[in-house]
């Protein structure tokens, strides 16, 4: 069940965002109940002047989880790279969730800028987790740029629409069998997360669907169970759909009556 990302072994396949929770206590309880090993953190939680982010940083230390800083809200290569440098200094990790936003309504990635920034950061020793599309050409360029993980979106950030293009996501899984693939953005229900895992995805990253739930703590646990179930189902090689009925009871040895 364990997952390896850049040589780090993780027990959980759920990565959890840390924004929009009703309180720090709820966030901490959700992290614990979801049993996640990795949480994503925006640099904007840390203040360079009065260190307002120190309370939040202390909370994460108490949770005993690995931090994946992100470049959320960056719209240019320069901004994303600069933010990544600051995040590495503050959080003391080479991991960076790289976002270069290209469009305001969908918050979709600027894939050209993303590839450029990924190459720069990889050459500087960062271990890049790129927020990208399901386009195979872009994915290949990101791998060529040094990314050893790909994070395609399921649907727009915070939309809860689920897997908008499962065929494309399935093709990506088949095209990159040896690259860890993490669904990032758009998941709204545990069933949607389970569906992604049943396709062979390695993990799911969530924020809004948990943080904005009526009970984030319970929802975090629900997603953890769904992701585990989906992964186990994929590994069990599920029965493929068929056009015709197939009897589950054998007809051999059945009595025939005239």
mmCIF file of C-alpha atoms in Angstrom:
data_model
loop_
_atom_site.group_PDB
_atom_site.id
_atom_site.type_symbol
_atom_site.label_atom_id
_atom_site.label_comp_id
_atom_site.label_asym_id
_atom_site.label_seq_id
_atom_site.Cartn_x
_atom_site.Cartn_y
_atom_site.Cartn_z
ATOM 1 C CA UNK A 1 0.000 0.000 0.000
ATOM 2 C CA UNK A 2 2.985 2.324 0.460
ATOM 3 C CA UNK A 3 3.779 5.007 -2.117
ATOM 4 C CA UNK A 4 7.200 6.369 -3.050
ATOM 5 C CA UNK A 5 7.590 9.985 -4.155
ATOM 6 C CA UNK A 6 11.127 11.164 -4.922
ATOM 7 C CA UNK A 7 12.490 8.316 -2.843
ATOM 8 C CA UNK A 8 10.294 9.052 0.190
ATOM 9 C CA UNK A 9 8.029 6.207 1.274
ATOM 10 C CA UNK A 10 4.511 7.199 2.330
ATOM 11 C CA UNK A 11 1.847 5.023 3.895
ATOM 12 C CA UNK A 12 -1.119 7.187 2.875
ATOM 13 C CA UNK A 13 -2.143 7.952 -0.709
ATOM 14 C CA UNK A 14 -4.105 11.030 0.349
ATOM 15 C CA UNK A 15 -2.379 14.417 0.192
ATOM 16 C CA UNK A 16 -4.287 17.111 2.045
ATOM 17 C CA UNK A 17 -4.481 20.865 1.596
ATOM 18 C CA UNK A 18 -4.486 23.110 4.649
ATOM 19 C CA UNK A 19 -6.497 26.212 3.663
ATOM 20 C CA UNK A 20 -10.128 27.239 4.350
ATOM 21 C CA UNK A 21 -10.643 25.117 7.471
ATOM 22 C CA UNK A 22 -12.969 26.613 10.109
ATOM 23 C CA UNK A 23 -10.259 26.542 12.767
ATOM 24 C CA UNK A 24 -6.707 25.275 13.412
ATOM 25 C CA UNK A 25 -8.132 22.650 15.765
ATOM 26 C CA UNK A 26 -10.394 21.275 13.056
ATOM 27 C CA UNK A 27 -7.478 21.201 10.622
ATOM 28 C CA UNK A 28 -5.319 19.281 13.079
ATOM 29 C CA UNK A 29 -8.070 16.768 13.824
ATOM 30 C CA UNK A 30 -8.748 16.340 10.106
ATOM 31 C CA UNK A 31 -5.075 15.651 9.399
ATOM 32 C CA UNK A 32 -5.045 13.032 12.111
ATOM 33 C CA UNK A 33 -8.341 11.407 11.118
ATOM 34 C CA UNK A 34 -7.408 11.279 7.424
ATOM 35 C CA UNK A 35 -4.056 9.681 8.313
ATOM 36 C CA UNK A 36 -2.355 11.676 5.598
ATOM 37 C CA UNK A 37 1.436 11.808 5.477
ATOM 38 C CA UNK A 38 1.685 14.981 3.358
ATOM 39 C CA UNK A 39 0.009 18.390 3.581
ATOM 40 C CA UNK A 40 0.310 21.216 1.086
ATOM 41 C CA UNK A 41 1.081 24.695 2.374
ATOM 42 C CA UNK A 42 0.996 28.089 0.699
ATOM 43 C CA UNK A 43 3.908 30.401 1.366
ATOM 44 C CA UNK A 44 1.368 33.141 2.108
ATOM 45 C CA UNK A 45 0.793 31.595 5.525
ATOM 46 C CA UNK A 46 4.259 32.719 6.593
ATOM 47 C CA UNK A 47 4.954 36.384 7.280
ATOM 48 C CA UNK A 48 8.489 37.639 6.909
ATOM 49 C CA UNK A 49 7.920 40.615 9.221
ATOM 50 C CA UNK A 50 5.968 39.564 12.289
ATOM 51 C CA UNK A 51 6.159 35.776 11.753
ATOM 52 C CA UNK A 52 2.395 35.322 11.926
ATOM 53 C CA UNK A 53 2.832 31.939 10.305
ATOM 54 C CA UNK A 54 4.749 30.501 13.253
ATOM 55 C CA UNK A 55 1.571 29.291 14.998
ATOM 56 C CA UNK A 56 0.547 27.480 11.831
ATOM 57 C CA UNK A 57 4.026 25.996 11.438
ATOM 58 C CA UNK A 58 3.895 24.774 15.045
ATOM 59 C CA UNK A 59 0.554 23.095 14.292
ATOM 60 C CA UNK A 60 2.102 21.192 11.388
ATOM 61 C CA UNK A 61 4.988 20.060 13.552
ATOM 62 C CA UNK A 62 2.468 18.776 16.071
ATOM 63 C CA UNK A 63 0.696 16.867 13.284
ATOM 64 C CA UNK A 64 4.000 15.167 12.353
ATOM 65 C CA UNK A 65 3.449 15.316 8.586
ATOM 66 C CA UNK A 66 5.659 16.089 5.604
ATOM 67 C CA UNK A 67 5.125 19.552 4.118
ATOM 68 C CA UNK A 68 4.683 20.111 0.383
ATOM 69 C CA UNK A 69 4.922 23.896 -0.183
ATOM 70 C CA UNK A 70 3.119 25.265 -3.228
ATOM 71 C CA UNK A 71 3.346 28.252 -5.532
ATOM 72 C CA UNK A 72 -0.409 28.903 -5.526
ATOM 73 C CA UNK A 73 -1.420 32.218 -7.037
ATOM 74 C CA UNK A 74 1.685 32.597 -9.212
ATOM 75 C CA UNK A 75 1.014 33.771 -12.774
ATOM 76 C CA UNK A 76 4.535 33.891 -14.195
ATOM 77 C CA UNK A 77 7.664 31.778 -14.306
ATOM 78 C CA UNK A 78 9.637 34.382 -12.366
ATOM 79 C CA UNK A 79 7.018 34.609 -9.626
ATOM 80 C CA UNK A 80 6.764 30.816 -9.294
ATOM 81 C CA UNK A 81 10.535 30.295 -9.184
ATOM 82 C CA UNK A 82 11.021 33.075 -6.637
ATOM 83 C CA UNK A 83 8.235 31.672 -4.458
ATOM 84 C CA UNK A 84 9.788 28.211 -4.652
ATOM 85 C CA UNK A 85 13.139 29.579 -3.460
ATOM 86 C CA UNK A 86 11.465 31.270 -0.511
ATOM 87 C CA UNK A 87 9.502 28.122 0.326
ATOM 88 C CA UNK A 88 12.651 25.987 0.332
ATOM 89 C CA UNK A 89 14.299 28.384 2.756
ATOM 90 C CA UNK A 90 11.308 28.597 5.105
ATOM 91 C CA UNK A 91 10.169 24.972 5.090
ATOM 92 C CA UNK A 92 13.576 23.355 4.578
ATOM 93 C CA UNK A 93 12.462 20.932 1.869
ATOM 94 C CA UNK A 94 13.339 20.426 -1.804
ATOM 95 C CA UNK A 95 9.716 19.482 -2.506
ATOM 96 C CA UNK A 96 7.615 22.057 -4.326
ATOM 97 C CA UNK A 97 4.111 21.819 -5.748
ATOM 98 C CA UNK A 98 4.561 23.960 -8.832
ATOM 99 C CA UNK A 99 1.627 26.043 -10.023
ATOM 100 C CA UNK A 100 1.835 28.606 -12.825
ATOM 101 C CA UNK A 101 -1.716 29.831 -13.391
ATOM 102 C CA UNK A 102 -2.681 30.873 -16.895
ATOM 103 C CA UNK A 103 -6.414 31.579 -16.754
ATOM 104 C CA UNK A 104 -8.501 33.266 -14.066
ATOM 105 C CA UNK A 105 -11.911 31.612 -14.466
ATOM 106 C CA UNK A 106 -10.722 27.996 -14.405
ATOM 107 C CA UNK A 107 -7.383 28.577 -12.651
ATOM 108 C CA UNK A 108 -5.942 26.276 -15.277
ATOM 109 C CA UNK A 109 -2.161 26.003 -15.636
ATOM 110 C CA UNK A 110 -0.051 27.951 -18.096
ATOM 111 C CA UNK A 111 1.592 24.829 -19.457
ATOM 112 C CA UNK A 112 4.336 26.680 -21.352
ATOM 113 C CA UNK A 113 5.374 28.589 -18.260
ATOM 114 C CA UNK A 114 4.965 25.451 -16.166
ATOM 115 C CA UNK A 115 7.462 23.476 -18.237
ATOM 116 C CA UNK A 116 9.945 26.349 -18.172
ATOM 117 C CA UNK A 117 9.671 26.794 -14.416
ATOM 118 C CA UNK A 118 9.884 23.042 -13.836
ATOM 119 C CA UNK A 119 13.125 22.858 -15.811
ATOM 120 C CA UNK A 120 14.667 25.766 -13.909
ATOM 121 C CA UNK A 121 13.722 24.379 -10.510
ATOM 122 C CA UNK A 122 14.729 20.799 -11.315
ATOM 123 C CA UNK A 123 18.166 22.008 -12.399
ATOM 124 C CA UNK A 124 18.431 23.842 -9.071
ATOM 125 C CA UNK A 125 17.799 20.685 -7.068
ATOM 126 C CA UNK A 126 14.067 21.006 -6.419
ATOM 127 C CA UNK A 127 11.839 17.938 -6.512
ATOM 128 C CA UNK A 128 8.915 19.248 -8.505
ATOM 129 C CA UNK A 129 5.245 18.234 -8.265
ATOM 130 C CA UNK A 130 3.706 20.028 -11.275
ATOM 131 C CA UNK A 131 0.019 20.968 -11.340
ATOM 132 C CA UNK A 132 -0.763 20.253 -14.983
ATOM 133 C CA UNK A 133 -3.374 19.195 -17.517
ATOM 134 C CA UNK A 134 -4.111 15.728 -18.903
ATOM 135 C CA UNK A 135 -2.242 16.556 -22.140
ATOM 136 C CA UNK A 136 0.323 13.860 -22.955
ATOM 137 C CA UNK A 137 2.671 16.191 -24.824
ATOM 138 C CA UNK A 138 2.868 18.590 -21.886
ATOM 139 C CA UNK A 139 3.324 15.658 -19.508
ATOM 140 C CA UNK A 140 6.224 14.316 -21.561
ATOM 141 C CA UNK A 141 7.893 17.732 -21.587
ATOM 142 C CA UNK A 142 7.537 17.944 -17.795
ATOM 143 C CA UNK A 143 9.166 14.546 -17.387
ATOM 144 C CA UNK A 144 11.940 15.643 -19.752
ATOM 145 C CA UNK A 145 12.341 18.792 -17.627
ATOM 146 C CA UNK A 146 13.094 16.648 -14.587
ATOM 147 C CA UNK A 147 9.718 16.005 -12.954
ATOM 148 C CA UNK A 148 9.391 12.534 -11.436
ATOM 149 C CA UNK A 149 5.767 13.068 -10.433
ATOM 150 C CA UNK A 150 2.830 14.406 -12.474
ATOM 151 C CA UNK A 151 -0.297 15.993 -10.980
ATOM 152 C CA UNK A 152 -3.048 16.362 -13.598
ATOM 153 C CA UNK A 153 -6.237 18.170 -12.645
ATOM 154 C CA UNK A 154 -9.529 16.280 -12.660
ATOM 155 C CA UNK A 155 -11.541 19.477 -13.146
ATOM 156 C CA UNK A 156 -11.155 23.154 -12.156
ATOM 157 C CA UNK A 157 -9.805 23.895 -8.684
ATOM 158 C CA UNK A 158 -12.541 23.863 -6.049
ATOM 159 C CA UNK A 159 -15.271 22.946 -8.566
ATOM 160 C CA UNK A 160 -16.113 19.494 -7.112
ATOM 161 C CA UNK A 161 -16.949 18.329 -10.652
ATOM 162 C CA UNK A 162 -14.895 15.168 -10.376
ATOM 163 C CA UNK A 163 -13.209 13.460 -13.324
ATOM 164 C CA UNK A 164 -14.225 15.623 -16.286
ATOM 165 C CA UNK A 165 -12.176 13.665 -18.814
ATOM 166 C CA UNK A 166 -11.640 10.117 -17.547
ATOM 167 C CA UNK A 167 -10.546 8.840 -20.963
ATOM 168 C CA UNK A 168 -7.704 11.350 -21.152
ATOM 169 C CA UNK A 169 -6.699 10.605 -17.571
ATOM 170 C CA UNK A 170 -6.755 6.890 -18.376
ATOM 171 C CA UNK A 171 -4.529 7.454 -21.408
ATOM 172 C CA UNK A 172 -2.078 9.353 -19.211
ATOM 173 C CA UNK A 173 -1.937 6.413 -16.810
ATOM 174 C CA UNK A 174 -1.211 4.041 -19.674
ATOM 175 C CA UNK A 175 1.350 6.349 -21.261
ATOM 176 C CA UNK A 176 3.387 6.849 -18.083
ATOM 177 C CA UNK A 177 3.263 3.486 -16.287
ATOM 178 C CA UNK A 178 6.356 4.196 -14.174
ATOM 179 C CA UNK A 179 5.648 7.808 -13.169
ATOM 180 C CA UNK A 180 3.616 8.446 -9.993
ATOM 181 C CA UNK A 181 0.394 10.195 -11.014
ATOM 182 C CA UNK A 182 -1.574 12.237 -8.480
ATOM 183 C CA UNK A 183 -5.005 13.667 -9.208
ATOM 184 C CA UNK A 184 -4.908 17.324 -8.195
ATOM 185 C CA UNK A 185 -7.964 19.609 -8.140
ATOM 186 C CA UNK A 186 -11.671 19.193 -8.806
ATOM 187 C CA UNK A 187 -12.507 16.163 -6.661
ATOM 188 C CA UNK A 188 -15.676 16.702 -4.635
ATOM 189 C CA UNK A 189 -16.769 13.292 -3.373
ATOM 190 C CA UNK A 190 -15.047 10.199 -1.987
ATOM 191 C CA UNK A 191 -16.597 8.178 -4.828
ATOM 192 C CA UNK A 192 -14.809 10.401 -7.353
ATOM 193 C CA UNK A 193 -11.505 9.841 -5.585
ATOM 194 C CA UNK A 194 -12.134 6.090 -5.544
ATOM 195 C CA UNK A 195 -12.835 6.165 -9.290
ATOM 196 C CA UNK A 196 -9.476 7.841 -9.927
ATOM 197 C CA UNK A 197 -7.680 5.224 -7.847
ATOM 198 C CA UNK A 198 -9.520 2.396 -9.623
ATOM 199 C CA UNK A 199 -8.031 3.774 -12.870
ATOM 200 C CA UNK A 200 -4.575 3.187 -11.443
ATOM 201 C CA UNK A 201 -3.717 6.636 -10.149
ATOM 202 C CA UNK A 202 -1.262 6.619 -7.289
ATOM 203 C CA UNK A 203 -2.737 9.272 -5.012
ATOM 204 C CA UNK A 204 -5.235 12.125 -4.749
ATOM 205 C CA UNK A 205 -4.636 15.648 -3.475
ATOM 206 C CA UNK A 206 -7.624 17.363 -1.850
ATOM 207 C CA UNK A 207 -8.424 20.607 -0.128
ATOM 208 C CA UNK A 208 -11.795 22.275 -0.704
ATOM 209 C CA UNK A 209 -13.848 19.067 -0.679
ATOM 210 C CA UNK A 210 -12.654 18.371 2.858
ATOM 211 C CA UNK A 211 -12.161 21.852 4.292
ATOM 212 C CA UNK A 212 -15.562 23.131 3.155
ATOM 213 C CA UNK A 213 -17.533 20.035 4.149
ATOM 214 C CA UNK A 214 -20.058 20.316 6.958
ATOM 215 C CA UNK A 215 -17.812 18.043 8.985
ATOM 216 C CA UNK A 216 -14.249 18.223 7.636
ATOM 217 C CA UNK A 217 -12.969 15.649 10.106
ATOM 218 C CA UNK A 218 -15.445 12.974 8.989
ATOM 219 C CA UNK A 219 -14.965 13.893 5.342
ATOM 220 C CA UNK A 220 -11.200 13.520 5.672
ATOM 221 C CA UNK A 221 -11.685 10.007 6.977
ATOM 222 C CA UNK A 222 -14.230 9.221 4.249
ATOM 223 C CA UNK A 223 -11.756 10.238 1.552
ATOM 224 C CA UNK A 224 -8.992 8.205 3.169
ATOM 225 C CA UNK A 225 -11.154 5.084 3.120
ATOM 226 C CA UNK A 226 -12.320 5.701 -0.455
ATOM 227 C CA UNK A 227 -8.778 6.179 -1.721
ATOM 228 C CA UNK A 228 -7.611 3.023 0.026
ATOM 229 C CA UNK A 229 -10.574 1.069 -1.369
ATOM 230 C CA UNK A 230 -9.977 2.345 -4.893
ATOM 231 C CA UNK A 231 -6.303 1.421 -4.787
ATOM 232 C CA UNK A 232 -7.021 -2.048 -3.417
ATOM 233 C CA UNK A 233 -9.642 -2.562 -6.143
ATOM 234 C CA UNK A 234 -7.142 -1.592 -8.842
ATOM 235 C CA UNK A 235 -4.537 -3.963 -7.463
ATOM 236 C CA UNK A 236 -7.134 -6.761 -7.307
ATOM 237 C CA UNK A 237 -7.619 -6.528 -11.108
ATOM 238 C CA UNK A 238 -11.372 -5.831 -11.232
ATOM 239 C CA UNK A 239 -13.781 -7.537 -13.607
ATOM 240 C CA UNK A 240 -14.136 -5.628 -16.864
ATOM 241 C CA UNK A 241 -17.558 -4.510 -18.086
ATOM 242 C CA UNK A 242 -19.181 -6.710 -20.732
ATOM 243 C CA UNK A 243 -22.125 -6.323 -23.097
ATOM 244 C CA UNK A 244 -23.907 -9.589 -22.293
ATOM 245 C CA UNK A 245 -24.967 -11.319 -19.115
ATOM 246 C CA UNK A 246 -22.675 -13.955 -17.662
ATOM 247 C CA UNK A 247 -24.155 -16.423 -15.156
ATOM 248 C CA UNK A 248 -22.453 -16.608 -11.803
ATOM 249 C CA UNK A 249 -23.877 -20.099 -11.187
ATOM 250 C CA UNK A 250 -22.429 -22.814 -13.471
ATOM 251 C CA UNK A 251 -24.874 -24.725 -15.651
ATOM 252 C CA UNK A 252 -22.710 -27.877 -15.660
ATOM 253 C CA UNK A 253 -24.456 -30.569 -13.638
ATOM 254 C CA UNK A 254 -27.808 -28.802 -13.702
ATOM 255 C CA UNK A 255 -30.830 -31.080 -13.905
ATOM 256 C CA UNK A 256 -32.821 -30.870 -17.150
ATOM 257 C CA UNK A 257 -36.565 -31.413 -16.910
ATOM 258 C CA UNK A 258 -38.692 -32.502 -19.823
#
